[in-house]
Tab-separated table of C-alpha atoms and ligand atoms in Angstrom:
chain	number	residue	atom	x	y	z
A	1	UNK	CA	109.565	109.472	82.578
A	2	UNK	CA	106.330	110.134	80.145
A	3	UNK	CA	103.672	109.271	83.125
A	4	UNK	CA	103.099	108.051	86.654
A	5	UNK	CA	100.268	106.377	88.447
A	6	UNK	CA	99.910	106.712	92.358
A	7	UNK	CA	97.767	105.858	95.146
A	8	UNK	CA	95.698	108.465	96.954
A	9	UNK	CA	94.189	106.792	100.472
A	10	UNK	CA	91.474	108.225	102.387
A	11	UNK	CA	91.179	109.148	106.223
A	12	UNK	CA	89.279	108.341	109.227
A	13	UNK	CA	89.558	110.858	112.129
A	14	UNK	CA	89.816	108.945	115.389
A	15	UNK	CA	89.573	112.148	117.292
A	16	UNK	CA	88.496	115.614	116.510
A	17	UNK	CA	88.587	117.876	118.931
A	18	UNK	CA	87.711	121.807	118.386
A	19	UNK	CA	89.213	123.920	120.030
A	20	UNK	CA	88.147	127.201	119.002
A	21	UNK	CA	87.458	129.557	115.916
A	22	UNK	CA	90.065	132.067	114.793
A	23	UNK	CA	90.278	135.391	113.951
A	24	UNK	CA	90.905	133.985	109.937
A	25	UNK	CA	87.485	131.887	110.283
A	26	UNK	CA	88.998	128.636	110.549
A	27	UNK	CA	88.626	126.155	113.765
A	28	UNK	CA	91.722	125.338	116.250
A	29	UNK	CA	92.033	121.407	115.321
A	30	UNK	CA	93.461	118.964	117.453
A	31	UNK	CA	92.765	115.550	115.829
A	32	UNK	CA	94.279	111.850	115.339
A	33	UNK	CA	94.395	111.462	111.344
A	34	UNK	CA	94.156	107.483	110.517
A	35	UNK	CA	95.213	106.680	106.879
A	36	UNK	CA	92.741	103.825	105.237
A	37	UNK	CA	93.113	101.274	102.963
A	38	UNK	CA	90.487	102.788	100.964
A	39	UNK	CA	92.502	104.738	98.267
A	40	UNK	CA	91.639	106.523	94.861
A	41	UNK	CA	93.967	105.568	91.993
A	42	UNK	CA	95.920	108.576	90.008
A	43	UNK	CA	97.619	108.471	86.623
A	44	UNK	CA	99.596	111.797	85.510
A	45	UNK	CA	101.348	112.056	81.759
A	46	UNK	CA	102.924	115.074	80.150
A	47	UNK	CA	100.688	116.116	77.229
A	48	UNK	CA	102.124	118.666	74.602
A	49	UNK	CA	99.349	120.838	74.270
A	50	UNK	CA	99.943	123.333	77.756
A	51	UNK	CA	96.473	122.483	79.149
A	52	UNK	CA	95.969	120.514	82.319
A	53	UNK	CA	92.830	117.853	81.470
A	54	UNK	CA	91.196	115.933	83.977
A	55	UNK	CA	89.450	113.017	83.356
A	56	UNK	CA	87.437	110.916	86.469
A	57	UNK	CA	85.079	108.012	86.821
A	58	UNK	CA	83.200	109.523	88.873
A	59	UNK	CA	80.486	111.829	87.597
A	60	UNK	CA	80.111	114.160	90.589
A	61	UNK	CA	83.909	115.033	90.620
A	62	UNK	CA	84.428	118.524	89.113
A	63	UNK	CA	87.230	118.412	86.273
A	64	UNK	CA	87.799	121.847	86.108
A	65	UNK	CA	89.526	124.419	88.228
A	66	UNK	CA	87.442	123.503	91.108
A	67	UNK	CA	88.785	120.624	91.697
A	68	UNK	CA	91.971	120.647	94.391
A	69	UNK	CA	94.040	118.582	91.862
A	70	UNK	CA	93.965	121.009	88.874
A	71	UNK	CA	94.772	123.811	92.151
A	72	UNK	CA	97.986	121.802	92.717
A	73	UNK	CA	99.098	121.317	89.406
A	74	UNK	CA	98.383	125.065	88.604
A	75	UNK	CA	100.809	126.354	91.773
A	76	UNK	CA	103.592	123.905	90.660
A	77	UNK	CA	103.251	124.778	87.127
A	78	UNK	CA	103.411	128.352	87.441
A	79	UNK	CA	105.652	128.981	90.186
A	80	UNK	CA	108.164	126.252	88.302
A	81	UNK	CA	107.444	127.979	84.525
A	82	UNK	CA	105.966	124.614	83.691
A	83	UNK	CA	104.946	124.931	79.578
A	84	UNK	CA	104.201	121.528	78.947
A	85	UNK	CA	100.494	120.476	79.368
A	86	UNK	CA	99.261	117.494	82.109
A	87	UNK	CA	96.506	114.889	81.969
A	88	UNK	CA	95.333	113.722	85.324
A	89	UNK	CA	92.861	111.141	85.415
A	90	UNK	CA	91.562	109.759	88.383
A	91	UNK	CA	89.651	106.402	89.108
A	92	UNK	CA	87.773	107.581	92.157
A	93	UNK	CA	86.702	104.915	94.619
A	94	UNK	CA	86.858	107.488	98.358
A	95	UNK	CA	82.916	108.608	98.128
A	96	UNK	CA	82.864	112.270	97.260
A	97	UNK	CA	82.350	115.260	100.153
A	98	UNK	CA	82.096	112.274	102.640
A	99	UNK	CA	84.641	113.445	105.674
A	100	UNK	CA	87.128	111.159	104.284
A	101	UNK	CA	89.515	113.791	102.613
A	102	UNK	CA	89.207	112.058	99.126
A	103	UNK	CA	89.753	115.437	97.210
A	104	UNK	CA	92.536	116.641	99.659
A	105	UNK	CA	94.201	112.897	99.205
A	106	UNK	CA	93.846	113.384	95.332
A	107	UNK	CA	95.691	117.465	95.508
A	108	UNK	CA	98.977	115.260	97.880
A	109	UNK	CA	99.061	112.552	95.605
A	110	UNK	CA	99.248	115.272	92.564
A	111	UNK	CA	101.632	117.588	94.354
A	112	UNK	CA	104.295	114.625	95.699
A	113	UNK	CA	103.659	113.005	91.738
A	114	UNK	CA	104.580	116.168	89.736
A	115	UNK	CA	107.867	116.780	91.964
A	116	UNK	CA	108.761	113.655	90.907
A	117	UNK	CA	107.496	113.692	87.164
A	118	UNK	CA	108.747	116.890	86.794
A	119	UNK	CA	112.071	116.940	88.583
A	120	UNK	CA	111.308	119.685	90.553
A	121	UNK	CA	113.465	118.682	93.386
A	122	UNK	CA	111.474	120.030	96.332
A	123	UNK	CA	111.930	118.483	99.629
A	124	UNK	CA	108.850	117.081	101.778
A	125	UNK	CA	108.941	120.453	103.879
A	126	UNK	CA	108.244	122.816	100.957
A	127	UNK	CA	105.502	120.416	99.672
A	128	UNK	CA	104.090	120.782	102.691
A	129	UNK	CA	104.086	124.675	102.344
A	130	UNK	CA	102.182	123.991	99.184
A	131	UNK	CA	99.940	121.484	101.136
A	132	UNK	CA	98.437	124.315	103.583
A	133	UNK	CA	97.919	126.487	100.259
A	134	UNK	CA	95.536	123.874	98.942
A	135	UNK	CA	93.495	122.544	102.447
A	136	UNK	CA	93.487	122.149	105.708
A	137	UNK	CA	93.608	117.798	105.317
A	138	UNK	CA	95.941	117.802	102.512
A	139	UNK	CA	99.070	118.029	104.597
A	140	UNK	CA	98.937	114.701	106.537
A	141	UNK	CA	98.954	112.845	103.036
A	142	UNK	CA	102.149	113.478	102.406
A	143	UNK	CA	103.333	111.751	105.488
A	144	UNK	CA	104.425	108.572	105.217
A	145	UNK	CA	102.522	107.891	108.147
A	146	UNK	CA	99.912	105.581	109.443
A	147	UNK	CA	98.581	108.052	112.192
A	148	UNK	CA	99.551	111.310	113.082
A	149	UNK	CA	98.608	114.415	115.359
A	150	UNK	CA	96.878	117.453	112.912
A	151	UNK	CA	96.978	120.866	114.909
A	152	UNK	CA	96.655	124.159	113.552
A	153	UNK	CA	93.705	124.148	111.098
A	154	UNK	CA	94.782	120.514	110.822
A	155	UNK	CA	97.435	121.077	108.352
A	156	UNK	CA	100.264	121.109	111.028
A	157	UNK	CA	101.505	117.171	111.162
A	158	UNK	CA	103.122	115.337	113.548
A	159	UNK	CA	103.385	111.298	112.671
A	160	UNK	CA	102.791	109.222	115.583
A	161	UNK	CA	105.119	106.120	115.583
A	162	UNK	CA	102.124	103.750	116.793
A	163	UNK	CA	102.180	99.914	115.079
A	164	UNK	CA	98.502	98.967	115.673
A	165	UNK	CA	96.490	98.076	113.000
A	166	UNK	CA	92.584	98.730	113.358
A	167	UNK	CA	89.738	97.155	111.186
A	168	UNK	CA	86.975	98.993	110.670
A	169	UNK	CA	83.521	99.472	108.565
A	170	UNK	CA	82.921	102.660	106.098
A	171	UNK	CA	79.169	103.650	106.296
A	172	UNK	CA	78.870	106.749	103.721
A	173	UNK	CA	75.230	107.865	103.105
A	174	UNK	CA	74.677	109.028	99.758
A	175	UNK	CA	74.609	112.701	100.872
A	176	UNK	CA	77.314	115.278	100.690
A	177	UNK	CA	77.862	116.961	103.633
A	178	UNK	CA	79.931	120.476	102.762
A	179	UNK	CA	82.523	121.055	105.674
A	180	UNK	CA	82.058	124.929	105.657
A	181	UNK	CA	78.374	124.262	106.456
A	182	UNK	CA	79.003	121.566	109.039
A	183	UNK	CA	81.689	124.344	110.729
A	184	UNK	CA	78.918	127.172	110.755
A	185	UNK	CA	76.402	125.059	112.377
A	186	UNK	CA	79.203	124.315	115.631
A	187	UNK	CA	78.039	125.311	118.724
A	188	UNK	CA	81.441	125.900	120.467
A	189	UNK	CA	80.831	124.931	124.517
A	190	UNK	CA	84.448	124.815	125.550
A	191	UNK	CA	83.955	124.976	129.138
A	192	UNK	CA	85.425	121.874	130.600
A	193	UNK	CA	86.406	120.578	127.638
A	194	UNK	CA	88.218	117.071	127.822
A	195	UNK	CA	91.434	116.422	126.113
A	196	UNK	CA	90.253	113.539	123.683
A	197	UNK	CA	93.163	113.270	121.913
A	198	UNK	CA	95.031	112.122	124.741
A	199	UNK	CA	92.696	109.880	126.097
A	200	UNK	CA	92.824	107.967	123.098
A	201	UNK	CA	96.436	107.717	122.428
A	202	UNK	CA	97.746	105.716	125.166
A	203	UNK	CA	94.664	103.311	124.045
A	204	UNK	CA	95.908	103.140	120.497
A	205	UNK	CA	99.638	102.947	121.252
A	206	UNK	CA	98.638	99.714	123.361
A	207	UNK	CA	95.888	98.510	120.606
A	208	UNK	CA	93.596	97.961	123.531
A	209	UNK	CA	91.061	97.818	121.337
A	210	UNK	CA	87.736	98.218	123.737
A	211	UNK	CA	88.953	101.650	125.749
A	212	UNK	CA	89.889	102.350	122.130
A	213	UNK	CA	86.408	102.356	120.905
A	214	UNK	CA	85.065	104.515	123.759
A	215	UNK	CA	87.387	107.493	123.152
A	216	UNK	CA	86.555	107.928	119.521
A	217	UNK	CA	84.999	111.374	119.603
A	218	UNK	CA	84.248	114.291	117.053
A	219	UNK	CA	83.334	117.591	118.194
A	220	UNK	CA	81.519	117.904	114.902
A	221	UNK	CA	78.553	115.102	115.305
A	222	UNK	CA	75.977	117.515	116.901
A	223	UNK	CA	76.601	119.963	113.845
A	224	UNK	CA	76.188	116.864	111.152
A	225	UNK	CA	73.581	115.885	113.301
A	226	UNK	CA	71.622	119.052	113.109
A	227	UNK	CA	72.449	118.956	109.217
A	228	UNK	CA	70.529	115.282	109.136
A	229	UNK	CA	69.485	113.938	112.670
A	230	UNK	CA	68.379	110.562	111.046
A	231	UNK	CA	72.177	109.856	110.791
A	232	UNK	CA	72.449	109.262	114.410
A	233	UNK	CA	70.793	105.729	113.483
A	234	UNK	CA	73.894	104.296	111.299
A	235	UNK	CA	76.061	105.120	114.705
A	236	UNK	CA	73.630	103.107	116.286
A	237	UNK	CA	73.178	100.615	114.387
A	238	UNK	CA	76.812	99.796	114.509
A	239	UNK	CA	76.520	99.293	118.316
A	240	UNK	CA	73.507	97.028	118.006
A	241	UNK	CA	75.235	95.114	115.290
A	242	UNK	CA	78.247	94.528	118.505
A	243	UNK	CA	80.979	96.845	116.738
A	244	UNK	CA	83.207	98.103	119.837
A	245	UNK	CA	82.427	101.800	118.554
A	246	UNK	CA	81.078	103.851	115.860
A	247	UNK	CA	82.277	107.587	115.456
A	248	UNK	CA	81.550	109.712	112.215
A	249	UNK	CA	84.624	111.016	110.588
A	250	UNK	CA	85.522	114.257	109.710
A	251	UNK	CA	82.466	116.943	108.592
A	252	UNK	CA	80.484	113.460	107.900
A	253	UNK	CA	78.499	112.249	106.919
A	254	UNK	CA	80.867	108.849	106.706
A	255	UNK	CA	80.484	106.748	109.884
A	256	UNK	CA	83.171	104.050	110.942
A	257	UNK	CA	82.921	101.470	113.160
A	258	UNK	CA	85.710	99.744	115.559
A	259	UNK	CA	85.904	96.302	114.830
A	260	UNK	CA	87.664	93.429	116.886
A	261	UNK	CA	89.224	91.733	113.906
A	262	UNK	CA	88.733	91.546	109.693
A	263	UNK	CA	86.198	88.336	110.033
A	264	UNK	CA	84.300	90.662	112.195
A	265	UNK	CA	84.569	93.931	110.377
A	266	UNK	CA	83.475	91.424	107.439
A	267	UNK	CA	80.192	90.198	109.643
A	268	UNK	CA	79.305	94.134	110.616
A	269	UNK	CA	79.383	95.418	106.962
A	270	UNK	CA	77.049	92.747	105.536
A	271	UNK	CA	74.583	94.597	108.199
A	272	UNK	CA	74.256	97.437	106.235
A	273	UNK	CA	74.237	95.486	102.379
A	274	UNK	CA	70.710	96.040	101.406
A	275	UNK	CA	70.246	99.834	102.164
A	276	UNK	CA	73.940	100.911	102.212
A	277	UNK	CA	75.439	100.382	99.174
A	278	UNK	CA	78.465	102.418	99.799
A	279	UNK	CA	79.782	100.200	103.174
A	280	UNK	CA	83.306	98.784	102.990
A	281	UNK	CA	85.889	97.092	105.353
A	282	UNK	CA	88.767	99.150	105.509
A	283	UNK	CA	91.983	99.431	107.740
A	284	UNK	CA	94.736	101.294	108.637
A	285	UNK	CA	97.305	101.341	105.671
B	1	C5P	O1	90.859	124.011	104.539
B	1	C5P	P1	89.680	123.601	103.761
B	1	C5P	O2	89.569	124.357	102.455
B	1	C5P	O3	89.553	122.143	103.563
B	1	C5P	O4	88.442	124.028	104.634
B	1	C5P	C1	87.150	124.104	104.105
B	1	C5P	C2	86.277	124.912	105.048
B	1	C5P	O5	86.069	124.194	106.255
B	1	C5P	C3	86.850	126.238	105.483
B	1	C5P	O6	86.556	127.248	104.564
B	1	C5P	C4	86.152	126.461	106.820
B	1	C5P	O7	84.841	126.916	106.619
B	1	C5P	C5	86.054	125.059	107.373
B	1	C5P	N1	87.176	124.712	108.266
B	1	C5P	C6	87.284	125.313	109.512
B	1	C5P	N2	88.325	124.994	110.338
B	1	C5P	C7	89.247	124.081	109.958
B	1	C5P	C8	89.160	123.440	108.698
B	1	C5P	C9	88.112	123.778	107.877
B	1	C5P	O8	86.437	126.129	109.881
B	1	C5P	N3	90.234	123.776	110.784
């Protein structure tokens, strides 16, 4: 095998609840990952000359060691004496910095590709070890898994065996919204905190859709909010538009709505066609 081309989905996050910051500067996570239709499109081939190249549509996406792919090829490479040389190229359609995970997505999709391209014979577990190395979101992409529980920083996964299938709309603003900022501007009130996580699941195991809609929650919205409080207005807009909920996902500054069905997810999106240019119907993959 000369090459491989995968798909690399994108993320909602149905709940996110904080639970605290850590002595290593990260958050205590306990959130409901959803895995979206939405999905990037990776190719990797061997190359002869030892140099990993990576090659994007999308002009914003770094192609050097910055980006979280070239991180996960490097680890492999080196820790497996890897001489030969990798081109990655990646036709990017999950809007950049966005809260949807696209880059973390892109670093599983390389990591689960190369143990295949490469015969390195590592089993899920250890990829997972690799995973946490990387990011806290890039874990849950190598679950084959439609939702799962993230705890830890996020990067510990349990899959949740739930068959519902959710339609939703993807508002992104074209802004980039940098999670380390978002995290520094949390104001952390965990007195009487409410367990959000599960008051949504019985909801979601049942796919009663309306409760549903009014547990999505994100600890993180008055942080994004204090980043850009005009944002609140695509959350409402959603409502006044009759989508059963709107939640952002992630650090933002993406906002999804709850939709009843696809023809209705279809009717809520063309509500945001003239100004939005980035707003999609997605669902759970
Ligand atoms: O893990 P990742 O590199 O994606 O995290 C990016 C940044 O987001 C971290 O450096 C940290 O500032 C913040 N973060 C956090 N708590 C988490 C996940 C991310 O504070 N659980």
């Amino acid at each position: 095998m000369d090459s491989l081309t995968v798909r690399s989905p994108a993320k909602l996050n149905l709940v996110l609840d904080v639970l605290g910051k850590r002595p290593d500067g990260y958050h205590e996570l306990r959130t409901i990952f959803e895995r979206i239709s939405l999905s990037d499109q990776i190719t990797l081939a061997r190359n002869r000359s030892g140099k990993i190249h990576i090659r994007c549509n999308h002009p914003h996406v770094p192609c050097g060691p910055q980006n979280l792919v070239y991180q996960a090829a490097k680890l492999l490479s080196g820790d497996f004496s890897i001489s030969e040389g990798l081109n990655i190229n990646i036709i990017k359609n999950i809007p950049v910095a966005a809260g949807l995970a696209g880059g973390s997505s892109n670093a599983a999709a390389v990591l689960s590709g190369l143990n295949r391209l490469w015969q390195l014979g590592l089993s899920n577990a250890q990829l997972v070890k690799y995973a946490a190395r990387l990011g806290s979101d890039v874990a849950f992409f190598l679950y084959n898994t439609a939702y799962a529980l993230g705890t830890g920083r996020g990067e510990i996964i349990k899959p949740l065996n739930v068959k519902t299938k959710l339609w939703h709309v993807l508002v992104t603003p074209r802004v980039k919204m940098h999670t380390p900022e978002v995290f520094a501007r949390l104001k952390l009130n965990l007195t009487n905190k409410r367990d959000n996580v599960n008051i949504l699941l019985p909801f979601l195991r049942k796919g009663d859709l309306v409760p549903l809609a009014g547990a999505l929650a994100n600890d993180l919205e008055p942080a994004i909010l204090s980043l850009r409080p005009d944002f609140i207005k695509l959350k409402k807009k959603f409502i006044d538009a009759g989508a059963l909920g709107a939640c952002f996902s992630g650090s933002g500054p993406s906002v999804f709505a709850l939709a009843e069905s696809q023809p209705h997810a279809v009717s809520l999106r063309a509500q945001f066609d003239r100004r939005y240019t980035q707003a999609s119907v997605v669902s759970t993959l």
